[in-house]
Amino acid sequence: AMAQACARVADGAISRPTASRSSVRRDHRRAVMTRALSPRSTPDPELRSRRAFIGAVLSVPTFSPASIAGAAESMDELQRSLVAAYEVQDFTAALDVLARLRRLEPKELKWIEADATISTDRKDFERALKSYDVAYEIAEGDAGAEARILNGRALAREGVYDWPNALRDYDEVLRLAESNGFAPDPYVLNSRGNVRGSLNRWDEARDDYERAGDLFQNAKGFRNGASTTQRLDGAVYAYSNRALATAQLGDEGGALRQLEALTRRAPNSADVRAAAAALYYSAGRYAEAEDAWERACSREAGCAKYKDLDYVRRIRRWPPAMVGKLEKFLELKS
């Protein structure tokens, strides 16, 4: 059992991503949670590196001795209702279904974790933290479950700007992986980089982003048919964060070179284009700045979010130096 638990650390049972709220993390979290909550589903090996917080536990419904007669059918129906509600982000309905599931199995860890996860998604971080604390007590001694829960709790702590405790949780997740002989999860490294940046520890943040990008780049198990989009999106996002941290540390030339390499690799990334525009402008390369911004705005995602400095600072979490450079560029545009 311990070997299986430790394997889940390596497989990415430590789920979710950073409170960066990036599309990479959000879309993946939704997909893997839906998969995990589906009754009688089988684990998907192509999602191993970011397996849902419940992992394979829900692949076959289990029932406690206290479950009522005919609970199997009822549990299946409730699980399907939970998946349906979560897929459309009806978090109120999802929590209502979970309350019914918990009445059937009040001590079942998977329902407590699901409550915490959905509460985080609906930004009810205080409720999420309470559920994660309960789940962590139940999971004591199960390395995989502990790592999974700590990762989720760290994200909820980010939601209330509790950076020091979020960092402690991420550190422990990575320690659990290392102590059991497994590579770190790149999503967790990227998330820890975000927290270190929020603590103004940008040199350490840059190291985390670089390690995350390298791990995404070389990761196995991300393929979906012939596609490696999820892995490559993760690498681009982590390397973009590395470039932003590099600029914050004063190496604007190095940051710009990194971003230029990323624009060739990910030409549709509005984030990379917007960051490049800010740095081009800072370097006095005004025509290139305008071109980069125009290309950012012409992408499917568009540049509207990058005109909102609160979004860039608080949600996307660019470092202060880069927010300042973007602000100066936008002043020229207004």
Short mmCIF file of N, CA, C and O in Angstrom, two decimals, residues 17-67:
data_model
loop_
_atom_site.label_atom_id
_atom_site.label_comp_id
_atom_site.label_asym_id
_atom_site.label_seq_id
_atom_site.Cartn_x
_atom_site.Cartn_y
_atom_site.Cartn_z
N PRO A 17 -2.67 22.86 -10.08
CA PRO A 17 -2.02 23.84 -10.09
C PRO A 17 -2.19 24.99 -9.44
O PRO A 17 -3.16 24.90 -9.24
N THR A 18 -0.90 26.12 -9.37
CA THR A 18 -0.85 27.26 -8.80
C THR A 18 -1.85 28.14 -8.72
O THR A 18 -2.52 27.97 -9.71
N ALA A 19 -1.96 29.17 -7.68
CA ALA A 19 -3.11 30.04 -7.84
C ALA A 19 -2.90 31.07 -8.92
O ALA A 19 -3.47 32.12 -8.92
N SER A 20 -2.06 30.77 -9.92
CA SER A 20 -1.89 31.67 -11.05
C SER A 20 -3.15 31.73 -11.89
O SER A 20 -3.35 32.63 -12.66
N ARG A 21 -3.96 30.73 -11.75
CA ARG A 21 -5.20 30.62 -12.50
C ARG A 21 -4.94 30.60 -14.00
O ARG A 21 -5.74 31.08 -14.78
N SER A 22 -3.83 30.07 -14.39
CA SER A 22 -3.53 30.00 -15.83
C SER A 22 -4.47 29.03 -16.51
O SER A 22 -5.01 28.12 -15.89
N SER A 23 -4.69 29.21 -17.80
CA SER A 23 -5.56 28.30 -18.53
C SER A 23 -4.99 26.90 -18.54
O SER A 23 -5.73 25.92 -18.55
N VAL A 24 -3.65 26.79 -18.53
CA VAL A 24 -3.04 25.46 -18.51
C VAL A 24 -3.51 24.69 -17.29
O VAL A 24 -3.95 23.55 -17.37
N ARG A 25 -3.42 25.32 -16.12
CA ARG A 25 -3.78 24.64 -14.89
C ARG A 25 -5.28 24.44 -14.77
O ARG A 25 -5.75 23.41 -14.36
N ARG A 26 -6.04 25.50 -15.09
CA ARG A 26 -7.49 25.43 -14.90
C ARG A 26 -8.10 24.35 -15.76
O ARG A 26 -8.90 23.54 -15.30
N ASP A 27 -7.77 24.33 -17.04
CA ASP A 27 -8.37 23.35 -17.94
C ASP A 27 -7.96 21.93 -17.58
O ASP A 27 -8.77 21.01 -17.66
N HIS A 28 -6.70 21.78 -17.18
CA HIS A 28 -6.27 20.44 -16.81
C HIS A 28 -6.96 19.97 -15.54
O HIS A 28 -7.41 18.84 -15.45
N ARG A 29 -7.07 20.87 -14.55
CA ARG A 29 -7.71 20.49 -13.29
C ARG A 29 -9.14 20.03 -13.53
O ARG A 29 -9.59 19.03 -12.99
N ARG A 30 -9.85 20.77 -14.38
CA ARG A 30 -11.25 20.42 -14.66
C ARG A 30 -11.34 19.05 -15.32
O ARG A 30 -12.18 18.23 -14.98
N ALA A 31 -10.43 18.79 -16.28
CA ALA A 31 -10.46 17.53 -17.01
C ALA A 31 -10.16 16.35 -16.10
O ALA A 31 -10.86 15.34 -16.13
N VAL A 32 -9.12 16.47 -15.28
CA VAL A 32 -8.74 15.32 -14.47
C VAL A 32 -9.70 15.09 -13.33
O VAL A 32 -9.96 13.96 -12.93
N MET A 33 -10.29 16.16 -12.79
CA MET A 33 -11.25 15.95 -11.72
C MET A 33 -12.50 15.28 -12.26
O MET A 33 -13.05 14.36 -11.65
N THR A 34 -12.96 15.73 -13.43
CA THR A 34 -14.12 15.09 -14.04
C THR A 34 -13.87 13.62 -14.27
O THR A 34 -14.72 12.77 -14.01
N ARG A 35 -12.66 13.32 -14.77
CA ARG A 35 -12.29 11.92 -15.01
C ARG A 35 -12.31 11.13 -13.71
O ARG A 35 -12.85 10.03 -13.64
N ALA A 36 -11.74 11.70 -12.67
CA ALA A 36 -11.62 10.98 -11.41
C ALA A 36 -12.97 10.76 -10.76
O ALA A 36 -13.20 9.74 -10.10
N LEU A 37 -13.90 11.70 -10.92
CA LEU A 37 -15.19 11.58 -10.27
C LEU A 37 -16.16 10.67 -11.00
O LEU A 37 -17.20 10.32 -10.47
N SER A 38 -15.83 10.29 -12.23
CA SER A 38 -16.74 9.46 -13.00
C SER A 38 -16.84 8.06 -12.40
O SER A 38 -15.81 7.42 -12.17
N PRO A 39 -18.03 7.57 -12.13
CA PRO A 39 -18.15 6.24 -11.53
C PRO A 39 -17.71 5.15 -12.48
O PRO A 39 -17.94 5.21 -13.68
N ARG A 40 -16.99 4.16 -11.89
CA ARG A 40 -16.55 2.98 -12.61
C ARG A 40 -15.63 3.32 -13.77
O ARG A 40 -15.55 2.58 -14.74
N SER A 41 -14.95 4.44 -13.71
CA SER A 41 -14.00 4.76 -14.76
C SER A 41 -12.66 4.11 -14.45
O SER A 41 -12.42 3.68 -13.35
N THR A 42 -11.82 4.02 -15.46
CA THR A 42 -10.48 3.49 -15.24
C THR A 42 -9.48 4.62 -15.30
O THR A 42 -9.67 5.58 -16.04
N PRO A 43 -8.41 4.55 -14.52
CA PRO A 43 -7.42 5.63 -14.55
C PRO A 43 -6.84 5.81 -15.94
O PRO A 43 -6.60 4.84 -16.65
N ASP A 44 -6.62 7.03 -16.32
CA ASP A 44 -6.09 7.35 -17.64
C ASP A 44 -4.57 7.53 -17.55
O ASP A 44 -4.10 8.49 -16.96
N PRO A 45 -3.79 6.62 -18.13
CA PRO A 45 -2.34 6.74 -18.01
C PRO A 45 -1.79 7.99 -18.68
O PRO A 45 -0.71 8.44 -18.36
N GLU A 46 -2.56 8.57 -19.60
CA GLU A 46 -2.08 9.76 -20.28
C GLU A 46 -2.20 11.00 -19.41
O GLU A 46 -1.75 12.07 -19.78
N LEU A 47 -2.83 10.88 -18.24
CA LEU A 47 -2.93 12.01 -17.32
C LEU A 47 -2.13 11.74 -16.05
O LEU A 47 -2.35 12.38 -15.03
N ARG A 48 -1.21 10.79 -16.11
CA ARG A 48 -0.51 10.39 -14.89
C ARG A 48 0.21 11.53 -14.21
O ARG A 48 0.23 11.62 -12.99
N SER A 49 0.82 12.42 -15.00
CA SER A 49 1.65 13.44 -14.39
C SER A 49 0.84 14.49 -13.64
O SER A 49 1.40 15.27 -12.90
N ARG A 50 -0.48 14.52 -13.87
CA ARG A 50 -1.33 15.44 -13.11
C ARG A 50 -2.61 14.74 -12.73
O ARG A 50 -3.69 15.31 -12.84
N ARG A 51 -2.52 13.52 -12.22
CA ARG A 51 -3.71 12.75 -11.87
C ARG A 51 -4.54 13.50 -10.87
O ARG A 51 -4.02 14.19 -10.02
N ALA A 52 -5.85 13.36 -10.98
CA ALA A 52 -6.75 14.10 -10.12
C ALA A 52 -6.49 13.82 -8.66
O ALA A 52 -5.90 12.81 -8.30
N PHE A 53 -6.97 14.73 -7.81
CA PHE A 53 -6.70 14.62 -6.39
C PHE A 53 -7.21 13.32 -5.80
O PHE A 53 -6.70 12.82 -4.81
N ILE A 54 -8.20 12.73 -6.40
CA ILE A 54 -8.73 11.46 -5.92
C ILE A 54 -8.01 10.29 -6.57
O ILE A 54 -8.05 9.17 -6.07
N GLY A 55 -7.33 10.55 -7.69
CA GLY A 55 -6.60 9.49 -8.38
C GLY A 55 -7.53 8.38 -8.81
O GLY A 55 -8.61 8.61 -9.34
N ALA A 56 -7.09 7.16 -8.59
CA ALA A 56 -7.84 6.00 -9.02
C ALA A 56 -8.85 5.54 -7.98
O ALA A 56 -9.53 4.56 -8.18
N VAL A 57 -8.96 6.25 -6.87
CA VAL A 57 -9.82 5.80 -5.79
C VAL A 57 -11.26 5.65 -6.23
O VAL A 57 -11.97 4.74 -5.79
N LEU A 58 -11.68 6.53 -7.14
CA LEU A 58 -13.07 6.51 -7.56
C LEU A 58 -13.32 5.59 -8.74
O LEU A 58 -14.42 5.52 -9.25
N SER A 59 -12.30 4.86 -9.17
CA SER A 59 -12.49 4.03 -10.36
C SER A 59 -13.52 2.94 -10.12
O SER A 59 -14.22 2.53 -11.02
N VAL A 60 -13.62 2.46 -8.90
CA VAL A 60 -14.65 1.50 -8.54
C VAL A 60 -15.29 1.98 -7.25
O VAL A 60 -14.62 2.09 -6.23
N PRO A 61 -16.59 2.28 -7.24
CA PRO A 61 -17.22 2.79 -6.05
C PRO A 61 -17.08 1.81 -4.89
O PRO A 61 -17.18 0.61 -5.04
N THR A 62 -16.81 2.37 -3.70
CA THR A 62 -16.70 1.55 -2.50
C THR A 62 -17.76 1.99 -1.50
O THR A 62 -18.20 3.13 -1.51
N PHE A 63 -18.12 1.10 -0.62
CA PHE A 63 -19.21 1.39 0.30
C PHE A 63 -18.86 0.90 1.69
O PHE A 63 -18.34 -0.19 1.86
N SER A 64 -19.11 1.73 2.66
CA SER A 64 -18.85 1.36 4.04
C SER A 64 -19.96 0.46 4.55
O SER A 64 -21.07 0.42 3.99
N PRO A 65 -19.72 -0.27 5.64
CA PRO A 65 -20.76 -1.14 6.18
C PRO A 65 -22.00 -0.36 6.57
O PRO A 65 -23.10 -0.93 6.63
N ALA A 66 -21.83 0.93 6.85
CA ALA A 66 -22.98 1.72 7.27
C ALA A 66 -23.84 2.20 6.12
O ALA A 66 -24.88 2.82 6.34
N SER A 67 -23.40 1.95 4.90
CA SER A 67 -24.17 2.44 3.75
C SER A 67 -25.55 1.80 3.73
O SER A 67 -25.73 0.64 4.08
#
